[in-house]
Amino acid sequence: MRTPMWHRLGGAIGLRGRLTIAFLATALVMGIPAAGGVYLLMKAGERVSFLTGSVTPMRAESGTLVDNLHALRDALQVGLSGSRTRGGGTAGSVAAPDVVEARMEGIDRDWSAAISRLRTLAGLTGANLPIDQAERVHAEAMRLASALIAADRAEVAAMDAREDRIAAFRAARQRMNEILRDITSAADAQMTLTEERAKTTEQAKTATPESMAALLSEVLTGIYPRLVGADKLLQGLDRLDELAAIHAAQHDAAPLGAIETGASTILRNSAVYLRRLAGRLEEAGQGKNARDAGKALDDIRTALLGPDGAFAKQREALASAAAVEQCRLALIGVEADLRSLLFAVTRLTRALEESVTAEARRWSRDALAGLLAAGLGATSLALCLGLVSARRLTAPLQRLNEAVAAMAEGRPFTNITGLIGGGDIGSVAVSVLERTAHLATHDTLTGLPNRALFRDRLTQCLAECHRDGGAVAVLYLDLDRFKEVNDSLGHAAGDRLLVQVAARIKATLRESDTLARLGGDEFAIVQRGASQPSDAEALCLRIIATVKDPFDLGGHQASIGVSIGVAIRAAEAAAVDSGILIQEADVALYRSKEEGRGTFRFFQEEMNRRLQERKALEADLRRALSEGELRLYYQPQVSTNGERLVGAEALIRWQHPERGNVRPDQFIPLAEETGLIVPIGDWVLRTACRQVAEWPALGRVAVNVSPVQFRQAGFADKVRDALVSSGLEASRLELEITESILLNDTEEMLAILAELRELGVSIAMDDFGTGYSSLGYLRKFRFDKIKIDRSFVRNLGESPDSTAIIRAVLGMSRALGIRSNAEGVEDMGQMALLSQEGCEEAQGFLFGHPMPADEFSGFMAIREVRGTAADPQTVNAT
Ligand SMILES: Nc1nc2c(ncn2[C@@H]2O[C@H](COP(=O)(O)O[C@H]3[C@@H](O)[C@H](n4cnc5c(=O)[nH]c(N)nc54)O[C@@H]3COP(=O)(O)O)[C@@H](O)[C@H]2O)c(=O)[nH]1
């Protein structure tokens, strides 16, 4: 098939190159309109800042003009006296002239500054603001304000001067009154004397017509004219008082003239009266009064009339008040001008604002359109690229998914590349699939086929045998002692061992055979063409021999073995499921392990029967627990110095209704495999505590704890519960654990041991010496007791090795301050040697077999009586 041009080109550029081109194209499609949009947005932003930076301040400045006018009005308010002529009193406090002037100057300055700023803003914006008009209005307002202040001052001065004149008038008027009173009093006194003289003359009858006429003439020409003259003057002055009062209340200039004329007439007449009176007074010897009265009348005239008189000052005040009013009115006009000016500015700024806003909006709209175009362009491009990529990506992935599903179902497939397709993604998918397929079918550590591939190969092989004849053998392998190496040297060493084992076994096989790792230390082989059992046997022997040789694990030598189970099928019989053949090989392996390890066994039908039996035993064990078929026996533990009974070990027994007594080593491993050991172990713990609580004479009871049971969450809580519910003191309970408990998760297990120790129970290490790590664990946890395994005691005295080992162990336990107990003591010789070597406690048939609780009660009673070792013959065997 011809590859399209673009495909070939794409292949040359590569996936990264194409992605880069796609990215650049997207950036270009999006970048141009986006850049345009950003440019327009910036322009719109400029207009907005133009608005905020120019138009808005312009409006604010025009408002400042009006504010200035208001300030001016306020300043005038404070500065004006509030004319007495206008208001008839003062309007609040009047500021000192210099204060008012200072305020006026300030306002003038502010006003000029506002106009100057307006002029700048108008220049910036290009707006045709009426700046000249604003300046004219400003000048006019200031001029009027000054005129108003001046007129007000003049009015006040005139008013003050008038007050002075009125005061002078009143003073002269007062003097005149006194003079006239003097004149009148003198005339009255003279009149009284004259009347007295006339009366005396009349009474003396000396009166003559001449004397009487002389007296009358004296009264009429000398006294009376003086009284009349004085009275006329008084009347004139009273009238003047009235006119002065009228004129003070007068706010109109016209009637003021008439009043002044009236006053002038009165004064002229008074002067005439006074001239006449003056002659009479001279005659009467009162010339001084006449002169004083003349002087007073002159003062009155001066005070009221003339350019400096009260009337003239009143007129002046009225004229100034009129000027003030005029200025006020003019200022109102200025304010109106200013307002119309402000309206003009407002109109202008609004128009400017609207045009700028419209411009900014237009640019924003265009920018949005640009950005939208960028977004749409990018989205469309991304969609197109996405669709193309998705097609190119999902198709191989879809096929990859189908292939993985086929793999998961165990369907074999070939030609992965053909299945998935080509292209970048295709090759990635093929690579992923190949890796996945390899991972799904191979063991990652050894690279060998795993159980799934093994079954697949076996199935193929069985089908070929059935079709073409021939035979196939399945070898099921399990390494012996692998766990010990793993636990003692670590998992890394274990892994290295497995790899080496796999290589060695592989070297023993033919090309056509398949070696697989089924998990852990289990391997399996499909041996093709094993026509005779001897072929398989030969292979087993080769494998056993090669695995037997020590392995070098980076400085450590490890010796292990291998147990093998074999199952063979040929021709017709090969029509069997691969799983059955594997199971048969597994059963054969089980038998091989049972019968001593390091060997091989062929599957036989009888083995299946054994397997069935095992399953039946498991079912029985489940029932045994619920039906109370389990019993606890107690085996005595004694001190070696005097063989005092120091305690007992609780050992489980199963009274099967049909099988009879089932030994613990027959069912405990099964219980451990199935997990049944947990409820069984709980039962043992509770029963032993309850029983021993009833034997206060017995020191302590030792209870075996399986690793599976120990690892169960909350084990320490179960121990606490057993103690609490039975009432047994914690110090009387001893838990026997084997070192295998500490092989894995050591820190966690040590924490549980510490928790148990906290409870007050003692911990014994059982079967000491049988494992690799016993000594190491003694350093990690301070055990209360070690129990030397009976395999060492058995050969004591016969094998120098056993004696040496026991001596060493006892020496070490003494050094560490740990009690020692020797298990399996069966004769006095062993006992004597143990005692000699310093072992503190012993346990074995020599002192008593494990026995039921009631028998152990009797045993204790006898021990109390006899105080010696029990006769083995006197107690029942287990
Ligand atoms: N987890 C639990 N394990 C238990 C429990 N009860 C027993 N066991 C373990 O089963 C194994 C076999 O026990 P058993 O058949 O009871 O054998 C014990 C003794 O009968 C036997 N023994 C004692 N003295 C002698 C002797 O002089 N000679 C001789 N040949 N055998 C003797 O030894 C076994 C006690 O061993 P140990 O526990 O190591 O002290 C055994 O491993 C038991 O631990 C249980 O309740 N839970």
PDB file of C-alpha atoms in Angstrom, residues 642 859-872 874:
ATOM      1  CA  GLY A 642      16.094 -31.575  93.810  1.00  0.00           C
ATOM      2  CA  PHE A 859       0.436 -36.233  90.098  1.00  0.00           C
ATOM      3  CA  MET A 860       0.867 -33.027  92.009  1.00  0.00           C
ATOM      4  CA  ALA A 861      -0.494 -34.613  95.156  1.00  0.00           C
ATOM      5  CA  ILE A 862       1.981 -37.516  94.847  1.00  0.00           C
ATOM      6  CA  ARG A 863       4.847 -35.051  94.191  1.00  0.00           C
ATOM      7  CA  GLU A 864       3.959 -33.240  97.346  1.00  0.00           C
ATOM      8  CA  VAL A 865       4.066 -36.541  99.277  1.00  0.00           C
ATOM      9  CA  ARG A 866       7.134 -38.091  97.618  1.00  0.00           C
ATOM     10  CA  GLY A 867       9.049 -34.964  96.649  1.00  0.00           C
ATOM     11  CA  THR A 868      10.972 -36.885  93.962  1.00  0.00           C
ATOM     12  CA  ALA A 869      10.835 -37.512  90.235  1.00  0.00           C
ATOM     13  CA  ALA A 870       7.690 -39.289  89.138  1.00  0.00           C
ATOM     14  CA  ASP A 871       8.093 -42.886  88.147  1.00  0.00           C
ATOM     15  CA  PRO A 872       7.533 -42.890  84.383  1.00  0.00           C
ATOM     16  CA  THR A 874       3.108 -44.445  87.157  1.00  0.00           C
TER      17      THR A 874
END
